[in-house]
CSV table of C-alpha atoms in Angstrom, one decimal:
chain,number,residue,atom,x,y,z
A,8,MET,CA,0.0,0.0,0.0
A,9,VAL,CA,2.8,2.3,0.9
A,10,LEU,CA,4.7,1.5,-2.2
A,11,ARG,CA,1.6,2.3,-4.3
A,12,ARG,CA,1.2,5.7,-2.7
A,13,PHE,CA,5.0,6.4,-3.1
A,14,ALA,CA,4.7,5.4,-6.9
A,15,LYS,CA,1.7,7.6,-7.3
A,16,VAL,CA,3.3,10.6,-5.7
A,17,LEU,CA,6.5,10.0,-7.7
A,18,GLY,CA,4.6,9.8,-10.9
A,19,ILE,CA,2.7,13.0,-10.2
A,20,GLY,CA,5.9,14.8,-9.3
A,21,ALA,CA,7.5,13.6,-12.5
A,22,ALA,CA,4.6,14.7,-14.6
A,23,ILE,CA,4.7,18.2,-13.0
A,24,ALA,CA,8.4,18.5,-13.6
A,25,LEU,CA,8.0,17.3,-17.2
A,26,SER,CA,5.2,19.8,-17.8
A,27,ALA,CA,7.2,22.7,-16.3
A,28,LEU,CA,10.2,21.7,-18.5
A,29,LEU,CA,8.0,21.6,-21.6
A,30,ALA,CA,6.5,25.0,-20.7
A,31,ALA,CA,9.9,26.5,-20.1
A,32,LEU,CA,11.2,25.1,-23.5
A,33,LEU,CA,8.1,26.4,-25.3
A,34,ALA,CA,8.6,29.9,-23.7
A,35,MET,CA,12.2,29.7,-24.6
A,36,LYS,CA,11.5,28.7,-28.2
A,37,ILE,CA,9.1,31.6,-28.6
A,38,ALA,CA,11.7,34.0,-27.2
A,39,ILE,CA,14.5,32.9,-29.4
A,40,ASP,CA,12.3,33.0,-32.5
A,41,ARG,CA,12.1,36.8,-32.1
A,42,VAL,CA,15.9,37.1,-31.6
A,43,PRO,CA,16.8,38.4,-35.1
A,44,ARG,CA,14.7,41.5,-34.7
A,45,TYR,CA,16.7,42.7,-31.7
A,46,GLN,CA,20.4,42.9,-32.9
A,47,ALA,CA,21.2,46.0,-30.7
A,48,GLU,CA,19.7,44.3,-27.6
A,49,ILE,CA,21.6,41.2,-28.4
A,50,ARG,CA,24.9,43.1,-28.5
A,51,ALA,CA,24.1,44.8,-25.2
A,52,TRP,CA,23.1,41.5,-23.7
A,53,VAL,CA,26.3,39.7,-24.8
A,54,TYR,CA,28.4,42.6,-23.4
A,55,ARG,CA,26.7,42.4,-20.0
A,56,GLN,CA,27.2,38.7,-19.7
A,57,THR,CA,30.7,38.3,-21.2
A,58,GLY,CA,32.3,41.7,-21.1
A,59,LEU,CA,32.9,41.4,-24.8
A,60,HIS,CA,31.4,43.4,-27.8
A,61,VAL,CA,30.2,41.5,-30.8
A,62,ARG,CA,29.7,42.4,-34.4
A,63,PHE,CA,28.1,40.1,-36.9
A,64,SER,CA,26.3,40.0,-40.3
A,65,ARG,CA,23.5,37.7,-39.4
A,66,VAL,CA,22.1,36.0,-36.2
A,67,SER,CA,19.8,33.1,-35.8
A,68,PRO,CA,18.5,31.2,-32.7
A,69,ALA,CA,18.8,27.5,-32.0
A,70,LEU,CA,18.0,25.1,-29.2
A,71,ARG,CA,20.8,22.6,-28.5
A,72,TRP,CA,21.0,19.6,-26.2
A,73,TYR,CA,22.8,21.8,-23.6
A,74,GLY,CA,20.4,24.8,-23.9
A,75,PRO,CA,19.5,27.7,-26.1
A,76,GLU,CA,22.1,29.6,-28.2
A,77,LEU,CA,22.6,32.3,-30.7
A,78,SER,CA,24.4,31.4,-33.9
A,79,PHE,CA,26.3,34.4,-35.6
A,80,ARG,CA,27.8,34.7,-39.1
A,81,ASP,CA,31.0,36.7,-39.7
A,82,LEU,CA,31.4,37.2,-36.0
A,83,GLU,CA,33.8,39.7,-34.5
A,84,LEU,CA,34.8,39.6,-30.8
A,85,ARG,CA,36.0,43.0,-29.6
A,86,ALA,CA,37.5,44.3,-26.4
A,87,ALA,CA,35.7,46.4,-23.8
A,88,ASP,CA,36.5,49.6,-25.7
A,89,ASP,CA,34.6,48.2,-28.8
A,90,ARG,CA,37.6,49.1,-31.0
A,91,GLN,CA,40.2,46.4,-30.5
A,92,VAL,CA,39.3,43.2,-32.5
A,93,LEU,CA,40.2,40.1,-30.5
A,94,ALA,CA,39.1,37.5,-32.9
A,95,LYS,CA,37.3,37.1,-36.2
A,96,ALA,CA,35.3,33.9,-37.0
A,97,VAL,CA,33.4,32.6,-40.0
A,98,ARG,CA,30.8,31.4,-37.5
A,99,GLY,CA,30.4,31.7,-33.8
A,100,ARG,CA,27.9,30.6,-31.2
A,101,ILE,CA,27.0,32.0,-27.8
A,102,GLY,CA,24.7,29.9,-25.7
A,103,ILE,CA,23.6,29.0,-22.2
A,104,ASP,CA,24.8,25.6,-20.8
A,105,VAL,CA,21.9,24.6,-18.7
A,106,TRP,CA,23.8,21.6,-17.2
A,107,ARG,CA,26.6,23.8,-16.1
A,108,VAL,CA,24.1,26.3,-14.6
A,109,ILE,CA,22.7,23.4,-12.5
A,110,GLU,CA,26.2,22.2,-11.6
A,111,SER,CA,27.7,25.7,-10.7
A,112,GLY,CA,24.6,27.3,-9.2
A,113,ARG,CA,25.2,30.4,-11.3
A,114,TRP,CA,22.2,31.6,-13.2
A,115,PHE,CA,24.3,32.3,-16.4
A,116,THR,CA,27.4,30.3,-17.6
A,117,PRO,CA,28.1,31.2,-21.2
A,118,ARG,CA,29.3,28.7,-23.8
A,119,ILE,CA,31.2,30.4,-26.7
A,120,ASP,CA,32.2,28.5,-29.7
A,121,LEU,CA,34.2,29.9,-32.6
A,122,ASP,CA,34.7,28.2,-36.0
A,123,SER,CA,37.9,28.9,-38.1
A,124,PRO,CA,38.7,32.2,-36.2
A,125,THR,CA,41.8,34.3,-36.9
A,126,ILE,CA,43.6,35.6,-33.9
A,127,VAL,CA,46.7,37.9,-33.8
A,128,ILE,CA,49.1,38.2,-30.9
A,129,ALA,CA,51.8,40.8,-30.9
A,130,ARG,CA,55.1,40.4,-29.1
A,131,THR,CA,55.8,43.8,-27.6
A,132,GLY,CA,58.8,43.0,-25.5
A,133,PRO,CA,61.2,40.2,-24.5
A,134,ALA,CA,58.5,38.7,-22.2
A,135,ARG,CA,55.5,40.8,-23.1
A,136,PHE,CA,52.6,39.8,-25.4
A,137,SER,CA,49.2,41.3,-26.0
A,138,LEU,CA,46.1,40.5,-28.0
A,139,THR,CA,45.5,44.2,-28.5
A,140,THR,CA,47.2,47.4,-27.3
A,141,GLY,CA,45.0,47.3,-24.2
A,142,ILE,CA,45.1,43.6,-23.2
A,143,ALA,CA,48.4,42.2,-21.9
A,144,LEU,CA,48.7,38.5,-21.9
A,145,HIS,CA,52.0,38.5,-20.0
A,146,ASP,CA,54.0,41.4,-18.8
A,147,ALA,CA,57.1,40.3,-16.8
A,148,GLY,CA,58.6,43.0,-14.6
A,149,SER,CA,55.7,45.4,-14.9
A,150,THR,CA,53.1,46.5,-12.3
A,151,ALA,CA,50.5,47.0,-15.1
A,152,ALA,CA,47.5,44.7,-15.0
A,153,ALA,CA,47.9,41.6,-17.1
A,154,PHE,CA,45.5,38.9,-18.2
A,155,ARG,CA,45.3,36.1,-15.6
A,156,PRO,CA,43.4,32.8,-15.7
A,157,SER,CA,41.2,34.1,-12.9
A,158,ASP,CA,40.0,36.9,-15.3
A,159,LEU,CA,38.2,34.3,-17.5
A,160,PRO,CA,34.4,34.4,-16.8
A,161,PRO,CA,32.8,31.1,-15.8
A,162,GLY,CA,31.8,29.0,-18.8
A,163,ILE,CA,33.3,27.4,-21.8
A,164,LEU,CA,35.3,28.9,-24.6
A,165,SER,CA,35.9,26.6,-27.6
A,166,ILE,CA,37.9,27.3,-30.8
A,167,ARG,CA,37.9,24.8,-33.8
A,168,ASP,CA,40.3,25.0,-36.8
A,169,GLY,CA,41.6,28.5,-35.9
A,170,ARG,CA,44.6,30.4,-37.1
A,171,LEU,CA,46.9,32.1,-34.6
A,172,THR,CA,49.5,34.6,-35.8
A,173,VAL,CA,52.3,35.9,-33.6
A,174,THR,CA,53.9,39.1,-34.9
A,175,GLY,CA,57.1,40.9,-34.0
A,176,TRP,CA,58.9,37.8,-32.5
A,177,ASN,CA,62.3,38.7,-33.8
A,178,ARG,CA,64.2,39.7,-37.0
A,179,ARG,CA,64.6,36.3,-38.3
A,180,LEU,CA,61.0,35.2,-37.6
A,181,PRO,CA,59.0,38.4,-37.7
A,182,ARG,CA,55.7,36.5,-38.3
A,183,LEU,CA,54.7,33.0,-36.9
A,184,VAL,CA,51.5,31.3,-38.1
A,185,LEU,CA,49.9,28.3,-36.2
A,186,ASP,CA,47.3,26.6,-38.3
A,187,HIS,CA,44.5,24.0,-37.3
A,188,VAL,CA,44.3,25.4,-33.8
A,189,ASP,CA,41.8,23.6,-31.6
A,190,PHE,CA,41.5,25.3,-28.2
A,191,LEU,CA,39.1,24.6,-25.2
A,192,ALA,CA,38.9,26.4,-21.9
A,193,ARG,CA,36.6,25.6,-19.1
A,194,ARG,CA,36.2,28.0,-16.2
A,195,ASP,CA,34.5,26.7,-13.1
A,196,ALA,CA,34.3,28.1,-9.5
A,197,GLY,CA,38.0,28.6,-8.6
A,198,ALA,CA,39.4,26.4,-11.3
A,199,VAL,CA,40.3,26.6,-15.0
A,200,GLN,CA,41.1,23.9,-17.5
A,201,VAL,CA,42.8,24.5,-20.9
A,202,ARG,CA,43.6,22.3,-23.9
A,203,LEU,CA,45.4,23.3,-27.1
A,204,ASP,CA,46.3,21.4,-30.2
A,205,ALA,CA,47.9,23.1,-33.2
A,206,ARG,CA,50.2,22.6,-36.2
A,207,LEU,CA,53.4,24.6,-35.6
A,208,PRO,CA,54.7,27.1,-38.1
A,209,ALA,CA,56.6,25.7,-41.1
A,210,GLU,CA,59.9,27.1,-39.8
A,211,LEU,CA,59.5,25.1,-36.5
A,212,GLY,CA,57.9,22.1,-37.9
A,213,GLY,CA,55.7,19.4,-36.2
A,214,GLU,CA,52.8,19.6,-34.0
A,215,LEU,CA,52.1,21.1,-30.5
A,216,HIS,CA,49.8,19.7,-27.8
A,217,PHE,CA,49.2,21.5,-24.4
A,218,SER,CA,46.9,20.8,-21.5
A,219,GLY,CA,46.8,22.4,-18.1
A,220,ARG,CA,44.6,23.0,-15.0
A,221,ALA,CA,44.8,25.5,-12.2
A,222,ALA,CA,42.7,25.3,-9.0
A,223,GLY,CA,42.2,27.6,-6.1
A,224,LEU,CA,42.0,30.8,-8.2
A,225,ASP,CA,39.4,32.4,-6.1
A,226,ALA,CA,41.0,31.5,-2.7
A,227,SER,CA,44.6,32.4,-3.3
A,228,ASP,CA,47.0,34.4,-5.4
A,229,ALA,CA,49.1,31.3,-5.7
A,230,PRO,CA,46.9,28.7,-7.3
A,231,ARG,CA,47.9,25.0,-7.6
A,232,TRP,CA,48.5,24.1,-11.3
A,233,HIS,CA,49.5,21.1,-13.5
A,234,ALA,CA,50.6,21.3,-17.1
A,235,MET,CA,51.7,19.1,-20.0
A,236,LEU,CA,53.4,20.2,-23.2
A,237,ALA,CA,54.3,17.8,-26.0
A,238,THR,CA,55.7,18.3,-29.6
A,239,ARG,CA,56.8,15.9,-32.3
A,240,GLY,CA,58.6,16.4,-35.6
A,241,VAL,CA,60.1,19.7,-34.6
A,242,SER,CA,63.1,21.2,-36.5
A,243,PHE,CA,66.1,22.4,-34.2
A,244,ALA,CA,67.3,24.7,-36.9
A,245,GLY,CA,64.0,26.6,-36.8
A,246,TRP,CA,63.8,26.6,-32.9
A,247,ARG,CA,67.4,28.0,-33.0
A,248,GLN,CA,66.1,31.0,-34.9
A,249,LEU,CA,63.1,31.3,-32.5
A,250,LEU,CA,65.3,31.2,-29.3
A,251,PRO,CA,68.8,32.2,-30.4
A,252,ASP,CA,70.0,33.0,-26.9
A,253,THR,CA,69.0,29.6,-25.5
A,254,LEU,CA,69.4,27.2,-28.5
A,255,GLY,CA,72.1,29.1,-30.4
A,256,HIS,CA,74.5,26.1,-30.1
A,257,LEU,CA,72.1,23.6,-31.7
A,258,ARG,CA,72.7,23.6,-35.4
A,259,SER,CA,70.3,21.0,-36.8
A,260,GLY,CA,68.3,17.9,-36.0
A,261,ARG,CA,64.7,16.7,-35.5
A,262,GLY,CA,63.1,15.5,-32.4
A,263,ALA,CA,60.1,15.2,-30.0
A,264,PHE,CA,59.7,16.0,-26.3
A,265,ARG,CA,57.1,15.8,-23.6
A,266,LEU,CA,57.1,18.0,-20.5
A,267,VAL,CA,55.0,17.5,-17.5
A,268,ALA,CA,55.2,20.0,-14.7
A,269,SER,CA,53.2,21.1,-11.5
A,270,GLY,CA,53.5,23.8,-8.9
A,271,THR,CA,52.0,26.5,-6.9
A,272,GLY,CA,51.8,30.1,-8.1
A,273,ARG,CA,55.2,30.9,-9.6
A,274,ASP,CA,56.9,28.1,-7.7
A,275,LEU,CA,57.7,24.9,-9.6
A,276,SER,CA,57.3,21.7,-7.6
A,277,GLN,CA,58.4,19.1,-10.1
A,278,ALA,CA,58.9,18.5,-13.8
A,279,GLY,CA,59.5,15.5,-15.9
A,280,PHE,CA,61.1,15.8,-19.4
A,281,ASP,CA,61.2,13.0,-22.0
A,282,PHE,CA,63.1,13.7,-25.2
A,283,SER,CA,64.2,11.9,-28.3
A,284,ALA,CA,66.1,13.4,-31.3
A,285,THR,CA,68.0,12.3,-34.4
A,286,ARG,CA,70.8,13.7,-36.5
A,287,VAL,CA,71.7,16.3,-33.9
A,288,VAL,CA,74.5,18.7,-34.6
A,289,ALA,CA,75.7,20.9,-31.7
A,290,ARG,CA,78.4,23.5,-31.7
A,291,ALA,CA,80.9,23.5,-28.8
A,292,SER,CA,83.7,25.9,-27.9
A,293,GLY,CA,85.8,27.2,-30.8
A,294,GLY,CA,83.2,26.3,-33.4
A,295,ALA,CA,83.8,22.5,-33.1
A,296,LEU,CA,80.8,20.5,-34.0
A,297,ALA,CA,79.5,17.4,-32.1
A,298,ARG,CA,77.3,15.1,-34.2
A,299,PHE,CA,74.8,12.6,-32.7
A,300,ASP,CA,72.9,10.0,-34.8
A,301,ARG,CA,70.3,9.7,-31.9
A,302,ILE,CA,70.0,10.9,-28.4
A,303,ALA,CA,67.2,10.3,-25.9
A,304,GLY,CA,66.4,10.1,-22.2
A,305,HIS,CA,64.4,11.2,-19.3
A,306,LEU,CA,65.1,14.1,-16.8
A,307,GLN,CA,63.3,14.7,-13.6
A,308,LEU,CA,63.4,18.0,-11.6
A,309,THR,CA,62.1,18.3,-8.1
A,310,HIS,CA,61.9,21.3,-5.9
A,311,ALA,CA,61.1,21.1,-2.2
A,312,GLY,CA,61.7,24.0,0.1
A,313,ASN,CA,65.1,25.5,-1.0
A,314,ARG,CA,66.5,22.2,-2.3
A,315,TRP,CA,66.5,21.3,-6.0
A,316,THR,CA,67.1,17.8,-7.4
A,317,LEU,CA,67.9,17.0,-11.1
A,318,ALA,CA,68.0,13.3,-12.0
A,319,GLY,CA,68.7,11.7,-15.4
A,320,GLN,CA,67.7,8.2,-16.5
A,321,ARG,CA,68.1,6.3,-19.7
A,322,VAL,CA,70.1,9.3,-21.2
A,323,GLN,CA,71.7,7.5,-24.1
A,324,ALA,CA,73.3,8.6,-27.3
A,325,GLN,CA,74.4,6.9,-30.6
A,326,ARG,CA,77.4,8.4,-32.5
A,327,ASP,CA,79.3,7.2,-35.4
A,328,GLY,CA,77.5,3.8,-35.2
A,329,ARG,CA,78.5,3.4,-31.4
A,330,THR,CA,75.8,3.3,-28.8
A,331,ASP,CA,76.9,4.3,-25.3
A,332,PRO,CA,75.5,2.7,-22.2
A,333,PRO,CA,72.5,4.6,-20.7
A,334,SER,CA,73.5,7.2,-18.2
A,335,ARG,CA,72.1,7.6,-14.7
A,336,PHE,CA,73.0,10.6,-12.6
A,337,GLU,CA,71.5,12.8,-9.9
A,338,VAL,CA,72.4,16.3,-8.7
A,339,ASN,CA,70.8,18.0,-5.7
A,340,TRP,CA,71.6,21.5,-4.3
A,341,ARG,CA,70.3,24.2,-2.0
A,342,GLY,CA,71.3,27.7,-1.5
A,343,ILE,CA,72.2,29.0,2.0
A,344,ARG,CA,71.5,32.5,3.1
A,345,GLY,CA,74.6,34.6,2.9
A,346,GLY,CA,76.0,33.1,-0.3
A,347,GLY,CA,76.4,29.6,1.0
A,348,LEU,CA,75.8,26.4,-1.1
A,349,ASP,CA,75.3,22.7,-0.4
A,350,LEU,CA,75.6,20.5,-3.5
A,351,ARG,CA,75.6,16.6,-3.9
A,352,ALA,CA,76.1,14.8,-7.1
A,353,HIS,CA,76.6,11.2,-8.2
A,354,ALA,CA,76.6,9.2,-11.4
A,355,SER,CA,76.7,5.5,-12.1
A,356,TYR,CA,77.8,6.2,-15.7
A,357,LEU,CA,78.1,9.5,-17.5
A,358,ARG,CA,79.5,10.3,-20.9
A,359,ALA,CA,80.2,14.0,-20.7
A,360,ASP,CA,80.0,14.5,-24.4
A,361,ASN,CA,76.3,13.8,-24.3
A,362,LEU,CA,75.7,16.8,-22.1
A,363,LEU,CA,76.2,19.3,-24.9
A,364,PRO,CA,72.7,19.0,-26.6
A,365,LEU,CA,71.1,19.2,-23.1
A,366,ALA,CA,72.8,22.4,-22.1
A,367,ALA,CA,69.8,24.4,-23.4
A,368,LEU,CA,67.8,23.0,-20.4
A,369,LEU,CA,70.0,24.8,-17.9
A,370,PRO,CA,68.0,27.8,-16.5
A,371,GLN,CA,70.9,30.1,-16.0
A,372,ASN,CA,72.6,31.7,-19.1
A,373,SER,CA,76.0,31.9,-17.4
A,374,THR,CA,76.0,28.3,-16.5
A,375,ARG,CA,74.8,27.2,-19.9
A,376,ALA,CA,77.5,29.3,-21.6
A,377,ARG,CA,80.1,27.9,-19.4
A,378,LEU,CA,79.2,24.3,-20.1
A,379,ILE,CA,79.1,24.9,-23.8
A,380,ALA,CA,82.5,26.6,-23.7
A,381,LEU,CA,84.1,23.8,-21.6
A,382,ALA,CA,82.8,21.1,-23.9
A,383,PRO,CA,83.6,18.3,-21.4
A,384,THR,CA,84.5,14.9,-22.9
A,385,GLY,CA,85.1,11.4,-21.6
A,386,GLU,CA,83.5,8.6,-19.7
A,387,TRP,CA,82.9,8.9,-15.9
A,388,ARG,CA,81.9,6.0,-13.7
A,389,ASP,CA,81.1,5.6,-10.0
A,390,ALA,CA,81.4,9.4,-9.7
A,391,SER,CA,80.4,11.4,-6.6
A,392,LEU,CA,80.9,15.0,-5.6
A,393,SER,CA,80.0,16.9,-2.5
A,394,LEU,CA,80.6,20.7,-2.4
A,395,GLU,CA,79.6,23.1,0.4
A,396,ARG,CA,80.4,26.3,2.2
A,397,ALA,CA,78.4,28.0,5.0
A,398,ASN,CA,78.5,31.6,3.5
A,399,SER,CA,80.3,33.7,0.9
A,400,ARG,CA,83.3,34.3,3.2
A,401,ALA,CA,83.7,30.6,4.4
A,402,PRO,CA,86.2,28.3,2.7
A,403,TRP,CA,84.9,25.6,0.2
A,404,ARG,CA,84.7,22.1,1.5
A,405,PHE,CA,84.5,19.3,-1.0
A,406,ARG,CA,85.0,15.6,-1.6
A,407,VAL,CA,85.2,14.0,-5.1
A,408,ARG,CA,85.7,10.4,-6.3
A,409,ALA,CA,85.5,9.0,-9.8
A,410,ARG,CA,86.9,6.7,-12.4
A,411,PHE,CA,87.4,8.3,-15.8
A,412,HIS,CA,88.5,7.4,-19.2
A,413,ASN,CA,89.6,9.7,-22.1
A,414,ALA,CA,88.4,12.8,-20.2
A,415,GLY,CA,89.1,16.4,-20.9
A,416,PHE,CA,87.7,19.9,-21.5
A,417,ALA,CA,88.3,22.7,-23.9
A,418,ALA,CA,90.4,25.9,-23.0
A,419,PHE,CA,88.3,28.5,-21.3
A,420,GLY,CA,89.5,32.0,-20.5
A,421,ARG,CA,93.1,31.7,-19.3
A,422,SER,CA,92.7,28.0,-18.5
A,423,PRO,CA,94.3,25.6,-21.0
A,424,GLY,CA,92.4,22.6,-22.4
A,425,VAL,CA,93.2,19.0,-21.5
A,426,HIS,CA,92.2,15.8,-23.4
A,427,GLY,CA,92.8,12.1,-23.2
A,428,LEU,CA,93.1,11.7,-19.4
A,429,SER,CA,92.2,8.4,-17.9
A,430,GLY,CA,92.5,7.2,-14.3
A,431,VAL,CA,91.1,7.5,-10.8
A,432,LEU,CA,90.4,10.7,-8.8
A,433,GLU,CA,89.8,10.8,-5.1
A,434,GLY,CA,90.3,13.6,-2.6
A,435,ASP,CA,88.9,16.5,-0.6
A,436,GLN,CA,89.9,20.0,0.3
A,437,ASN,CA,93.0,18.9,2.1
A,438,ALA,CA,94.5,16.2,-0.1
A,439,GLY,CA,93.9,13.7,-2.9
A,440,HIS,CA,95.3,11.6,-5.5
């Protein structure tokens, strides 16, 4: 008896809910059928909801599975001043995602879809980019307001088969064009997710894939984030023109890499880097060239507190038909207040020659330039090094042990170069052999 009453009440409730939904859909259908008559009102409504001005040649309403939408022909998205054009699209759609309204609790969560848009980004400084003269994407070292992920309104922005042009990069590459750009950004309460797939410019070669997520945007200025960047089929000669200060020593080659990183705010917590390249030519000190048939491996960087750890695994190179054993090494260091340093390093096997193509990964220009100039060579086995001092005035304390074969380095400054050394090294700041 109770079950019958419960089923009856449930059926009546379902019928009422269905009737209400049908009535709402009918009212919505009547409203959107009148949309084309009110283009000025539509522009004002879009601006109130998204902060963007729109221009279009034609508009038509539609009712999709996720809710009602407006479909625009020859759509232009404009900045708040209504003069700067952010993007042009053959077709665009702006709708209300009913399911995300229910999920987020916000009465309006827009869904913006752009088909085949053209977007232009200008490089206005070494680390400064802008969509327009009034919207900075990144402005390092400036107190001016720049675009941040938290500035995105709640909702979805989708781009299909777009074209992205970057102007003013440098003299060699004044204009870069990314084709077949697919982009998706989801902004929820306190979080944003981004995915990007594109074909890189012809000068760089290959494809680009990026995905990332940031959480805690509303609660903190230092959100937690996670990102992945991957490429394949890239040309080192082109990337050398793109980043001459960092990759100037790489002459040619093709390869692929995958970078996965996470952190909080501007602080990096950890990063993993997988790479594989063929026919690599790198320039060492004095213009000498090092050639690699193939080089590949995995690097892992970890940051905890003030300590950094860099570990290499399966770092292996093939040269002149010879394949070296895979290298395994680890270096960890921490800075001490007052100019001190604590460094520990060890390697089961390391061929120093193979470090040359990896020099571009070093974050400091001075360290990178010094390694390229030294051009270390030789095999090192069972190597370990500890180096420390309490502050800038304290004496260095170190301990080193290694077995090496055919080791050496190029002349650097007033120091002469040495080649062809083999033996065993063991000692500290007091004595050694």
